Every structure is written in structure tokens, then in C-alpha cells.
XYZ file of C-alpha atoms in Angstrom:
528
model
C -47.352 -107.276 -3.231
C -47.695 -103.904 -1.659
C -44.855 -101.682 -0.792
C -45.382 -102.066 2.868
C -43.449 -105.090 3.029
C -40.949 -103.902 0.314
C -36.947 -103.663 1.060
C -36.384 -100.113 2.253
C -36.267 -97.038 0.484
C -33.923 -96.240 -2.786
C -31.598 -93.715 -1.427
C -31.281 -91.849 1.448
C -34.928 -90.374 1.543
C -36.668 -89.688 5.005
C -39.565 -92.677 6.431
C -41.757 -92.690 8.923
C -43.667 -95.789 9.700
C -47.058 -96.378 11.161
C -47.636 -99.246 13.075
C -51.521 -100.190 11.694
C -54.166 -100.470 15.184
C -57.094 -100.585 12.496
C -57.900 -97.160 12.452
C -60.535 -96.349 8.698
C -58.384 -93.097 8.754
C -54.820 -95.020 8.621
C -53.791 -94.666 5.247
C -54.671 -90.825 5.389
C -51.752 -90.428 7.713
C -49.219 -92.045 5.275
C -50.841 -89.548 2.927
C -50.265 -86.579 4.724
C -46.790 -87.867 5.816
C -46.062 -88.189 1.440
C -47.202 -84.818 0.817
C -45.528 -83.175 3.185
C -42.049 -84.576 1.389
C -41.610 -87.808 3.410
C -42.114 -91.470 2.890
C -44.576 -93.664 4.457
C -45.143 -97.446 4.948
C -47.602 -99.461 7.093
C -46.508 -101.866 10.094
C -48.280 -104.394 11.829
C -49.142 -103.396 15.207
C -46.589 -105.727 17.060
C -44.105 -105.205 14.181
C -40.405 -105.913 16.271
C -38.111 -103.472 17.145
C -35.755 -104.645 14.221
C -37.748 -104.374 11.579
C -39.026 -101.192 12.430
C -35.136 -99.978 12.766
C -34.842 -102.000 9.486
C -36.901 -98.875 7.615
C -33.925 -96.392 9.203
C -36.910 -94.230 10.448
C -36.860 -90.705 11.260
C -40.502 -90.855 13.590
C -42.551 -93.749 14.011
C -46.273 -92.754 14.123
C -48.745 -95.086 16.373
C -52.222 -95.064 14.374
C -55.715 -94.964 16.129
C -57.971 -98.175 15.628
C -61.931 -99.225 17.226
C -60.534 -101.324 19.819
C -60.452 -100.162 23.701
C -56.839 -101.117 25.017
C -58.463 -103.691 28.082
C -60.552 -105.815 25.552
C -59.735 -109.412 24.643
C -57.985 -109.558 22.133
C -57.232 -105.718 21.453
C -53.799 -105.167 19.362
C -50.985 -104.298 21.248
C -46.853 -103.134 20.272
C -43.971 -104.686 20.932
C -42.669 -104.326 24.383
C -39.662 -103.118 23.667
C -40.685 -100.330 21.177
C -40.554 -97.572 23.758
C -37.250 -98.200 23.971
C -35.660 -97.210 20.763
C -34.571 -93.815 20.137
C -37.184 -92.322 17.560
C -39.205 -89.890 17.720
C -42.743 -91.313 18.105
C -46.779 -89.669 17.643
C -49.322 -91.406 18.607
C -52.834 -90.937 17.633
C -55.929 -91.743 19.544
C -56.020 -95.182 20.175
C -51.898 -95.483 19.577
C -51.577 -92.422 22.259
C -53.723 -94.755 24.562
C -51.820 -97.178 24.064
C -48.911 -95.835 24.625
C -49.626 -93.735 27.529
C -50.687 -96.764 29.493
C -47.497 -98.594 28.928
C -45.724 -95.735 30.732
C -48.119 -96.052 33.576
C -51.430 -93.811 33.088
C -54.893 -95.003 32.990
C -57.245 -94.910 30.456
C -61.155 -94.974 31.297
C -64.132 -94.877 29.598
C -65.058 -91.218 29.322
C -68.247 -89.544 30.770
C -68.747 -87.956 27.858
C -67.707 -89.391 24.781
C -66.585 -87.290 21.942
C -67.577 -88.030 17.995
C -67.557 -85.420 15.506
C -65.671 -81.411 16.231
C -64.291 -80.312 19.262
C -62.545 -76.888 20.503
C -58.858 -77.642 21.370
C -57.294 -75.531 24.244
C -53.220 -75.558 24.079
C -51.562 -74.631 26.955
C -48.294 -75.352 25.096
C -47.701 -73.913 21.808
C -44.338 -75.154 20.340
C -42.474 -78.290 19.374
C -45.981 -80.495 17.897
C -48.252 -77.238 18.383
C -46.135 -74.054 16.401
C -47.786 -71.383 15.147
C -51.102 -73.408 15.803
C -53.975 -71.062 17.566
C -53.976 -71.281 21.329
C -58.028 -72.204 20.489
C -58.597 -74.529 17.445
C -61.066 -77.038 15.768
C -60.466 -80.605 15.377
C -61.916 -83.969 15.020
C -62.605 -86.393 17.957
C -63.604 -90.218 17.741
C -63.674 -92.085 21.305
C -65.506 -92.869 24.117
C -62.024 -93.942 26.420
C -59.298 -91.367 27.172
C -55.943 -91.419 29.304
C -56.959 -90.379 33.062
C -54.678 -89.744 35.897
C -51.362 -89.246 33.511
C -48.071 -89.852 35.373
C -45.794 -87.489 36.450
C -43.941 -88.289 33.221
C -46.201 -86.445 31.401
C -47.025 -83.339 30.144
C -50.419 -82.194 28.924
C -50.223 -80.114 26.088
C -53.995 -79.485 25.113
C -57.733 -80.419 26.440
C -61.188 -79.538 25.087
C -64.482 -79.182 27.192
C -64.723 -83.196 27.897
C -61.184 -84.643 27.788
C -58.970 -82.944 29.832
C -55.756 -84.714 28.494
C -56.049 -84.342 24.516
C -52.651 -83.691 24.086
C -49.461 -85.113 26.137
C -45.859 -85.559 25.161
C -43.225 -87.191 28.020
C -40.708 -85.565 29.940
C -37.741 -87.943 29.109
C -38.813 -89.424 26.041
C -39.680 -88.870 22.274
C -43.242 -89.171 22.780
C -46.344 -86.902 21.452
C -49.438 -88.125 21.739
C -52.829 -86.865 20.320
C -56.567 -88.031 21.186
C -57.894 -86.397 18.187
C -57.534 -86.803 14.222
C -54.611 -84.647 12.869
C -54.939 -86.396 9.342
C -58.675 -85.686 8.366
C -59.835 -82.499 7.175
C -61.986 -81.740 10.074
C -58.826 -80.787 11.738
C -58.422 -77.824 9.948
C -54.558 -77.122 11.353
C -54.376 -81.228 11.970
C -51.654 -80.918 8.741
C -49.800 -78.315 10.185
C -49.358 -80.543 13.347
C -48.180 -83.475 11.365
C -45.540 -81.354 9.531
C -44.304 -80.359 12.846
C -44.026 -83.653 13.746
C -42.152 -84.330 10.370
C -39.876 -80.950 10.333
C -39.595 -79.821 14.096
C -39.427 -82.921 16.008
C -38.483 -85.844 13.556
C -35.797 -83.503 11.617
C -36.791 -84.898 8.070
C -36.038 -82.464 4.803
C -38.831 -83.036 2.515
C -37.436 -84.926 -0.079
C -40.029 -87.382 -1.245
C -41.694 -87.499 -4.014
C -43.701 -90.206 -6.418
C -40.851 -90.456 -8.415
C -39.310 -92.373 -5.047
C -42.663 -94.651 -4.902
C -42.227 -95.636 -8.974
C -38.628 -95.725 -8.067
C -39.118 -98.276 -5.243
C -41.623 -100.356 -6.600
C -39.102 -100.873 -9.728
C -36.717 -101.790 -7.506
C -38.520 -104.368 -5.762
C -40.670 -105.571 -8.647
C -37.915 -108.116 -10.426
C -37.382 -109.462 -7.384
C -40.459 -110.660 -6.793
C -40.836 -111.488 -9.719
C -37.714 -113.692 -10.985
C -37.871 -115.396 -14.250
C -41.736 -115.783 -14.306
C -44.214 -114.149 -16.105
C -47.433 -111.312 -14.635
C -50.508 -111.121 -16.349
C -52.186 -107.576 -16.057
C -55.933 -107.101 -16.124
C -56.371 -104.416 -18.347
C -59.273 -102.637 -18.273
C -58.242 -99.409 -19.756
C -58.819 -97.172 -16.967
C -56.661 -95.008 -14.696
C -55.720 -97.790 -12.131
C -55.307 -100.685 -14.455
C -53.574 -98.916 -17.085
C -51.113 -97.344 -14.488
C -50.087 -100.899 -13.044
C -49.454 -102.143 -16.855
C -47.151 -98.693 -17.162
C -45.285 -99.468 -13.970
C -45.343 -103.409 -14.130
C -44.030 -102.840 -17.871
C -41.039 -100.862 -16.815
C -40.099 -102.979 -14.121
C -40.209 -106.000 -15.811
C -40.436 -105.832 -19.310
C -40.962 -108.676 -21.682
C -42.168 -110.392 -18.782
C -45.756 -108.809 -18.825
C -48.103 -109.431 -20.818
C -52.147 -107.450 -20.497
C -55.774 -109.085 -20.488
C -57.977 -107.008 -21.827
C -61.572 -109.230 -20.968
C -64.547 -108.268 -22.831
C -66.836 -108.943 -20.177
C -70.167 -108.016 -21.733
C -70.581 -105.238 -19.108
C -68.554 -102.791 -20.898
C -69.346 -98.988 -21.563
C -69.847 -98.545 -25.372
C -66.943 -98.478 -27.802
C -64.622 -99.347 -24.543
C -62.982 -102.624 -26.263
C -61.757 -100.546 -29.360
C -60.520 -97.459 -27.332
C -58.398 -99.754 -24.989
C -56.931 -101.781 -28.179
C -56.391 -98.613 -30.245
C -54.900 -96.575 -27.198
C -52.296 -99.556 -25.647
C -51.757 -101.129 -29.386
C -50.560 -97.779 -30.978
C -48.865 -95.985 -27.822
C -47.517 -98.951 -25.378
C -45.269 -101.727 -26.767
C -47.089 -104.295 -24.570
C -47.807 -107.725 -25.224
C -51.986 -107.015 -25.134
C -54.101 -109.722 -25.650
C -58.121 -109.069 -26.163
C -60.184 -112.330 -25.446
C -64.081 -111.694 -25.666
C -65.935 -113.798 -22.699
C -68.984 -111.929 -22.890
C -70.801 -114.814 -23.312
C -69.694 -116.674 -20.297
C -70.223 -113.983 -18.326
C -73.393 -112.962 -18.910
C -74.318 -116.427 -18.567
C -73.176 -116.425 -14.920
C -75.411 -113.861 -14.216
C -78.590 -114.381 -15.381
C -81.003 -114.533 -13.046
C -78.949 -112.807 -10.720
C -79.815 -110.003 -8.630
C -77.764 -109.861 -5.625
C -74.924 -107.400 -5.450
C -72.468 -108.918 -3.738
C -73.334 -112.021 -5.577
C -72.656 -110.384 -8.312
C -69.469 -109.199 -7.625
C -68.159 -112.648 -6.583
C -69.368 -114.577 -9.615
C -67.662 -112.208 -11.748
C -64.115 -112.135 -9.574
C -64.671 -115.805 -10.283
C -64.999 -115.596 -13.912
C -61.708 -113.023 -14.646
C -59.644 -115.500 -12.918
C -61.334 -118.595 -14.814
C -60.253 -116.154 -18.274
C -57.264 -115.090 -16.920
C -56.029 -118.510 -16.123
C -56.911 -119.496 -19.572
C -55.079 -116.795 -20.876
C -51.955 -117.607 -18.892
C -52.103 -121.505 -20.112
C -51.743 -119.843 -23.798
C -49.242 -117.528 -22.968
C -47.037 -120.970 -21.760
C -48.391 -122.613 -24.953
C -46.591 -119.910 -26.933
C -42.959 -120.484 -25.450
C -43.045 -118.058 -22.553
C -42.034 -118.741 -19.181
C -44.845 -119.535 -16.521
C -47.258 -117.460 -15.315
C -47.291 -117.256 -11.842
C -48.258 -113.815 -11.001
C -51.793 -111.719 -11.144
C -51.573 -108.059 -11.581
C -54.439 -105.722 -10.493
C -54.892 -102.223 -9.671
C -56.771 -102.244 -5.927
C -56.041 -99.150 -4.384
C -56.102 -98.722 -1.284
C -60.166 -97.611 -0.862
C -61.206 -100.624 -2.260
C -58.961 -102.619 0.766
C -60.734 -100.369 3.351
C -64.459 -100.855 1.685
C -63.521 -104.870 1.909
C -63.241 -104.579 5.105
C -59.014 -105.869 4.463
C -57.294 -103.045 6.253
C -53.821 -103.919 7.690
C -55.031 -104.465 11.093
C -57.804 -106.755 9.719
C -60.473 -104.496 11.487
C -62.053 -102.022 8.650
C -65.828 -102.770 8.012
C -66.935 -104.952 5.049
C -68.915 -102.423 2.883
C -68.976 -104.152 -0.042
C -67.051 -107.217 -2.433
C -64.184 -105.357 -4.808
C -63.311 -108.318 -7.716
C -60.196 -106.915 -7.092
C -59.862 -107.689 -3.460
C -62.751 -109.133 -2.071
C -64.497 -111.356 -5.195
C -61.061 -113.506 -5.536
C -61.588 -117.483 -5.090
C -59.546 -118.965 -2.038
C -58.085 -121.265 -4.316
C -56.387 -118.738 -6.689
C -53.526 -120.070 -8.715
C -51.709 -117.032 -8.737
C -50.032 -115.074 -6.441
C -51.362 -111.477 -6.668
C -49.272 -108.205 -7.039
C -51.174 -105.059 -6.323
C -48.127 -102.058 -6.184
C -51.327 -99.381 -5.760
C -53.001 -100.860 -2.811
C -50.904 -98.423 -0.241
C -52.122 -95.273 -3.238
C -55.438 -92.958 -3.683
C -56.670 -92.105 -6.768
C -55.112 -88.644 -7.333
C -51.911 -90.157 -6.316
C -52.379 -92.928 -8.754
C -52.766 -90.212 -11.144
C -49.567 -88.473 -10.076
C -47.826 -92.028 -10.475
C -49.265 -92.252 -14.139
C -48.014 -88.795 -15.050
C -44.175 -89.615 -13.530
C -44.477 -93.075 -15.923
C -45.477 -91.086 -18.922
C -49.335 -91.974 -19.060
C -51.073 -89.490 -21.599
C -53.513 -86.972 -19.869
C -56.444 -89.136 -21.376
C -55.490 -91.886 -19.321
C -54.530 -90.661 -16.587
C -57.543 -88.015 -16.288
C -60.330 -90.804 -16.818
C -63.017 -91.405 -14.695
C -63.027 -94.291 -12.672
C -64.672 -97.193 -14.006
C -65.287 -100.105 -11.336
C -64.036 -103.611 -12.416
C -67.252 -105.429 -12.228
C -68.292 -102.844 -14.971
C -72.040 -101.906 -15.706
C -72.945 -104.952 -13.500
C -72.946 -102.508 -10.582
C -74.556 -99.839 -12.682
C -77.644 -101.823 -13.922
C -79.563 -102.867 -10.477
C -81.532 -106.031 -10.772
C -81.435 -108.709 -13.137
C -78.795 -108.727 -16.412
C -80.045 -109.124 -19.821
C -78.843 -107.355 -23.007
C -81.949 -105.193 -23.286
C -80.810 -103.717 -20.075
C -77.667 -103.147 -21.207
C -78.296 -101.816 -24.208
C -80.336 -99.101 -22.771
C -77.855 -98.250 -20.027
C -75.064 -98.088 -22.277
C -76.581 -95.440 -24.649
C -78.001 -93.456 -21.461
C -74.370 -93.723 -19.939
C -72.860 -92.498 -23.071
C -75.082 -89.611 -23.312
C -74.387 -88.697 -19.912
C -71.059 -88.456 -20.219
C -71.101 -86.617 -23.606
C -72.770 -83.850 -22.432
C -70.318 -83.709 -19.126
C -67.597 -83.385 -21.809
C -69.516 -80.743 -24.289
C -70.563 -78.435 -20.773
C -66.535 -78.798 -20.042
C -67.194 -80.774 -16.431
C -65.283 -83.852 -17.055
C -62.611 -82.801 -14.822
C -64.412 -80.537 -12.298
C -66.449 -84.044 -11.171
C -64.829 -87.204 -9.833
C -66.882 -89.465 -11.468
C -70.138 -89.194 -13.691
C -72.174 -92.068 -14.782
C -75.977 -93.838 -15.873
C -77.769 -96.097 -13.419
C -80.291 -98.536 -14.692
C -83.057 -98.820 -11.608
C -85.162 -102.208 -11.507
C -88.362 -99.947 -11.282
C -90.915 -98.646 -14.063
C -92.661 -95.454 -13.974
C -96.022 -94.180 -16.268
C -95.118 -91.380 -18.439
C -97.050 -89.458 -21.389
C -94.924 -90.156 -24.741
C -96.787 -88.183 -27.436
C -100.512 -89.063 -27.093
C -100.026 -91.945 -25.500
C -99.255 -93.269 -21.676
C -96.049 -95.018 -21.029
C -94.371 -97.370 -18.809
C -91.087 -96.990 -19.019
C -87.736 -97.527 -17.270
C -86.134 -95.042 -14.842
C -82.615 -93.658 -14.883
C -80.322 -92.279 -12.457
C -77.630 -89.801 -12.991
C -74.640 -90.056 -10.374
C -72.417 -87.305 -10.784
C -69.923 -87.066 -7.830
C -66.733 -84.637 -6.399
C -64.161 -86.047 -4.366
C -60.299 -85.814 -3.153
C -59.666 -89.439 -1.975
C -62.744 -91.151 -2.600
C -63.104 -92.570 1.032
C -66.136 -89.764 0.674
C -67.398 -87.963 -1.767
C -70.139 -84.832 -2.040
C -72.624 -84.838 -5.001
C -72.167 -82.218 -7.935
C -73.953 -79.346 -8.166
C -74.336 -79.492 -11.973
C -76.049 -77.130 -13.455
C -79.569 -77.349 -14.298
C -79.547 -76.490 -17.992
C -77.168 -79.266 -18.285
C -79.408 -81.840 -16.106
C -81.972 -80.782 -18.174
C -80.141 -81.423 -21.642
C -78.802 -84.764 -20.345
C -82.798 -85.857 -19.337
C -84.029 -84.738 -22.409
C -81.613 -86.602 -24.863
C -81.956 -89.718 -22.871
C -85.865 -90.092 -22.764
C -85.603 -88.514 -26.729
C -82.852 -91.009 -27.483
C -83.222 -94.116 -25.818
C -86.216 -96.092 -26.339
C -87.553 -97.430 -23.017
C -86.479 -94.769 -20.875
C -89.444 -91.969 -19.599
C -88.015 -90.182 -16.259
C -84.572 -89.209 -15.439
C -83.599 -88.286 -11.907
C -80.442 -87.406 -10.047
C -78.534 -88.603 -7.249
C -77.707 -86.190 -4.391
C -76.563 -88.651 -1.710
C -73.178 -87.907 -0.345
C -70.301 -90.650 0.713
C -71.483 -91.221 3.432
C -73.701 -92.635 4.249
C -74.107 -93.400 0.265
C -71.511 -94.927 -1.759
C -70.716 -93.641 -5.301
C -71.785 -96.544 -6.686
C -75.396 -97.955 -6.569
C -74.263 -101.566 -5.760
């Protein structure tokens, strides 16, 4: 369940919809469009005229996407969608698009454009107030609209794209060939809000509240008389679905928590003590460590990994739902889990069906196709600091809401190369130290996320008198806004230095320490 396909908003509160070409950068634009005070939901491309009028829109914003408009195949709109009387933007791809159906051409350029570009307006009001006449912003194409129609007006070029900006004579069309939404548009916000304010007329008026609002709306609905089970795995994601999912529905929720084996140390008593003693949730703890591990011996694969373990939740899970009956409740029928909406993207299940597959989430991408329950994700359309907003509006204690994330597959992902409880044991304590002296040098909530890796590789070291050959770890330590990328920390080297030193003094089989400065991208933040 995601809110996309949720009844409208509660209230009278300002939406613009995108209609979803595929574009990576898609669910930045319902981002911008939220914090600028309005709300946001995703379309399918060809989404009908009435259901698009169903949302009682304000603007209706055309998305960019990696197809060219003449291949087989490539996603179209609705034919009659130029008709209705709403404000539209489109962007890149959804200005091609669009400018085509009124009659221009679009050609592969000369000289395609990737990466920053000067913008020249020649128009500066309506989209472009109080923009520079000469700005920066981010280009991604090699086709652009050619010979526009006299129903056009340009409103901006750069060097190699002579029509970057249009908007038509007789209609409510703006179109852009460039990003507004990233941040290597550095005005590209200021654009959208005059899209929002200037030409769609909205007031600003939406906040999370409205999201937890409409999601508790449309949650008993869904829901009926059945029952949810909640992976629980204590952190920020997780723990906000149970919050949300728990006012919504009540009684009818009740929280895994799965002790998988792959946990980070003293995890399983902080979850119990935190949701036992502060939530009045039905939590249920069921230790399947040694299942788990079990499935993974031997294994070494990533992705492999991933799956077996998506495999082995639902296999608990399922179990856990057959007691739950057993007990007198009602039946389970739904699974609860906190994907957000970077974890969709990196599984390559964007809305368009078009994103890359970077890598198997258990959460979305590890799932068995013959899965029992129906799945309800209400953060899949959220990014992590707006999941943390969402906790803070439900109550969530700054210790939840602040943690680190913690990926669902747990240390699996963290200790490269085969499984065993040696391994564990060693990246556990190293983890542990690592973040302990985060905490002591007051960094926990300058970085992102900060953890161990366990590397499949030995290195000779001098311990004493004698030579070693010992394990290597890595220390990730990672800032971000959105985690769609991500820059590595500049921690300080006195604190580097007292996090390698504890480690090779502390942990037995451990004799270098080194640090990860790989940015996302290319790099992920995890290892695996």
C-alpha cells in the first residue's frame, strides 16, 4: 500500500501530481513539491484524465524518464490530458513529450548535455521570477525539442540546446529540459515554487501531519477486520510504520521482532525494553537465529544473500501469524514493512518500472513470488529525514527517531564473504566500538550512518614480538540528505585513530583498520 493510490487528500489541502516517465530523480520532485507546503502523489504515465481530476489538482507535473519519445515501447500520456484545464510543468523527457504532442520535433542533439550547464533566460517572470538572467543547472539528454511551433515560446537556452525552456501561448504549459529538483540546479527550487505559488496558485499548507493524517485515513480501509504483522526491527523505519500502523489500526497490529543472528550487539534487549515499556503494542520476540544462519552457510554471494534471508522473515513471519490465529485473533492477512522509497529506486521498482537494479532490498526486492500476504509499505513514497519528521508528528522519542539506519538483512551485508559466528563475533565488538566512540566524540548526529565492515581478506601485522595474520576492518562513516547519494565523513583523525586502536587492542583477530572514502556514487553506503 503506498499513498499514491490512496483516496484523495483529508481536507482541502493543495496536490500536484506527477505522472511517473521513469525518471531516478522522480520522487525528488514530490519532495520539493512537500516542502514547499504542497502535497504530492505519483501517477502512472497514461494515468486517465479522471483520475487525475479525481486528486482535485492544482498543477500536474510531467516527470523526465531514460526513454527517447520515438522508441518502441517508450511511455506515453493520455491523449486527452492536454485538454484539461491545469496548470502543467513538464520536465525533460515529460516537456518532450509534451511538446511533440502539440506539434514540435524532437531530435537527437549534436551535442548531448550530462552534467552543468549555463542557462540564458530571455524571459524572467511567471516560472523564471527573480531567477538570474544567467544561471547554473543540471542537464541529462542527448534528444531535445527542435523546430518548436508557433505555439510556443522559448523562455531559456544554454550553449547546446537552444530551446531549454518553453511555455505555450494558449495553454497552461511550462516546460523545462533540465533538472529543477536536484541540487545541481542551484535556483531549480525557486523555479518549482513558482510553479507551485505563481502559476498553480497553491497556499502552502501541507505538512506531515497531512501525510500521517492520510495514511490513517486510508489505513482501516485497507485493512477491514484483519490483522498486520509489523517487522520490527527497532530502527527508524520499522519502528515508525509500527507507530503509524498502531494508530491507525489499533488492536489489530501486532510486531515481529526476529532475532536473526545478524544482529548488532545488545539490539534484541534494546528493542524489547524500548517498545515493551513505552508502546502498548502487541510485540512478540521469536529467536530464528539458528535457521538463519543455517541458510547461509557457505554462502558468499550478496544478492544471494539478501534473497535467502527475505525468504526466511517471511517463512518466521508466517509462523508467527499462524500463532497469532491460534490465540483467537482474527487472520492475518497483511505484511507491514518500512521500504522507503530509496530502497524501491536501488531495486530497480520505480513507478514507471524503469529504475536500474542496484541491488536486492528484503524489503522489496528479496520477497518470494508466492507471498501469502499482501504487503503494506505507507513509507515507500518517504526519505529518511522525512521518515524522521513522520516519527516526531507520531510521538517517536528522539532515540528512535535519530538512529542510524540499520539495513534489514543486518550484519549479513556488513560481514563480506562467508557467515560463521567467529565472524560475527568479531564484527559485532568492532561495530560496537565504532559507534561508541562516534557517540563519546559527539558525531552521532553530524554523520548519516557509521558502521564496522568485516573484509574476507587477511593482512600480516607485528602484535608484540610476534608477526600476525589477522583480519581487516573497514570503517564506513557516511553524510547524506536523502540517501540516493551520500559523501564520506571527514572525521577527525584523533578519532580514526582512537577507533583503530581500540579495535586491534580489543578485538582479538583484528590487526589493520582502514577507512572508507568512496562517495554514493559510484559506491553505495553499504559494502554489499
Amino acid at each position: 500500500m503506498s499513498s499514491m493510490h490512496d483516496d484523495p487528500r483529508p481536507g482541502d489541502v493543495d496536490t500536484i501530481p506527477i505522472l511517473d516517465f521513469g525518471s531516478q530523480y522522480v520522487q525528488l520532485i514530490a519532495r520539493r513539491i512537500r516542502e514547499a507546503g504542497a502535497f504530492s502523489v505519483l501517477l502512472a504515465p497514461d494515468a486517465s484524465p479522471e483520475e487525475i481530476m479525481r486528486w482535485k489538482p492544482r498543477g500536474l507535473i510531467l516527470s523526465g524518464g531514460p526513454a527517447s519519445i520515438d522508441e518502441h515501447n517508450a511511455p506515453t500520456c493520455h491523449p486527452g490530458l492536454f485538454d484539461l484545464d491545469v496548470p502543467m510543468l513538464g520536465i525533460c523527457y515529460g516537456m518532450q513529450l509534451a511538446s511533440h504532442m502539440f506539434g514540435a520535433s524532437v531530435e537527437r542533439a549534436e551535442s548531448s548535455e550530462y552534467g552543468r550547464a549555463k542557462l540564458h533566460i530571455s524571459s524572467a517572470t511567471g516560472l523564471f521570477a527573480g531567477i538570474p538572467s544567467d544561471t547554473t543547472v543540471w542537464m541529462s539528454h542527448g534528444d531535445q525539442v527542435e523546430n518548436v511551433t508557433a505555439h510556443f515560446e522559448v523562455l531559456a537556452s544554454t550553449d547546446t540546446c537552444p530551446v531549454a525552456a518553453v511555455r505555450h501561448r494558449t495553454r497552461p504549459f511550462h516546460g523545462l529540459q533540465f533538472h529543477p529538483e536536484v541540487t545541481h540546479t542551484p535556483h531549480g527550487v525557486d523555479m518549482l515554487r513558482n510553479f507551485i505559488y505563481e502559476i498553480c496558485g497553491c497556499n502552502g499548507g501541507w505538512r506531515m501531519a497531512d501525510y500521517m493524517e492520510l495514511q490513517c485515513n486510508a489505513l482501516p480501509g485497507i485493512v477491514g477486520e484483519n490483522r498486520v504483522i509489523c517487522g520490527l526491527s527497532g530502527g527508524v523505519d520499522s519502528s515508525v510504520v509500527a507507530a503509524l500502523l498502531h494508530r491507525a489500526i489499533g488492536d489489530k497490529l501486532t510486531c515481529i521482532f526476529v532475532d536473526n543472528g545478524l544482529l548488532r550487539k545488545n539490539e534484541r534487549e534494546l528493542v524489547e525494553k524500548t517498545f515493551r515499556e513505552t508502546c502498548d503494542i502487541d510485540l512478540r520476540v521469536i529467536d530464528a537465529s539458528k535457521a538463519f544462519l543455517e541458510d547461509l552457510k557457505g554462502v558468499t554471494d550478496p544478492q544471494e544473500k539478501r534473497r535467502l534471508i527475505g525468504h526466511r522473515f517471511i517463512d518466521v513471519f508466517q509462523q508467527a501469524a499462524d500463532e497469532v490465529v491460534k490465540d483467537g485473533g482474527s487472520p492475518v492477512k497483511f505484511l507491514a514493512q518500512g521500504t522507503l522509497y530509496p530502497d524501491v529506486i536501488e531495486s530497480g521498482q520505480g513507478h514507471a518500472g524503469t529504475a536500474a537494479n542496484i541491488k536486492l532490498h528484503h524489503n522489496v526486492g528479496g520477497l518470494p513470488e508466492d507471498l501469502e500476504f499482501e504487503l503494506i509499505e505507507p513509507l515507500r513514497d518517504l526519505f529518511k529525514d522525512e521518515v524522521r519528521a513522520l516519527g516526531e508528528v507520531l510521538g517517536l522519542s528522539p532515540a528512535i527517531v535519530g538512529r542510524h539506519p540499520f539495513p534489514g538483512p543486518g550484519l549479513a551485508v556488513r560481514l563480506l564473504g562467508e557467515i560463521d559466528a567467529e565472524r560475527l563475533f568479531i564484527l559485532r565488538e568492532c561495530d560496537e566500538i565504532v559507534l561508541e566512540e562516534i557517540i563519546a566524540a559527539n558525531l552521532y548526529k553530524a554523520t548519516q550512518q557509521v558502521f564496522a565492515v568485516l573484509l574476507p581478506v587477511r593482512s600480516v601485522g607485528v602484535m608484540g614480538d610476534g608477526r600476525t595474520y589477522d583480519s581487516v576492518v573497514a570503517v564506513r562513516a557516511v553524510v547524506t540528505q536523502d540517501f540516493m547519494t551520500a559523501d564520506w565523513a571527514r572525521i577527525p583523525y584523533d578519532v580514526l585513530a582512537s577507533i583503530s586502536n581500540r579495535i586491534i587492542n580489543e578485538v582479538k583477530g583484528v590487526n589493520r583498520v582502514v577507512y572508507d572514502i568512496s562517495s554514493k556514487p559510484p559506491a553505495t553506503i553499504e559494502w554489499e
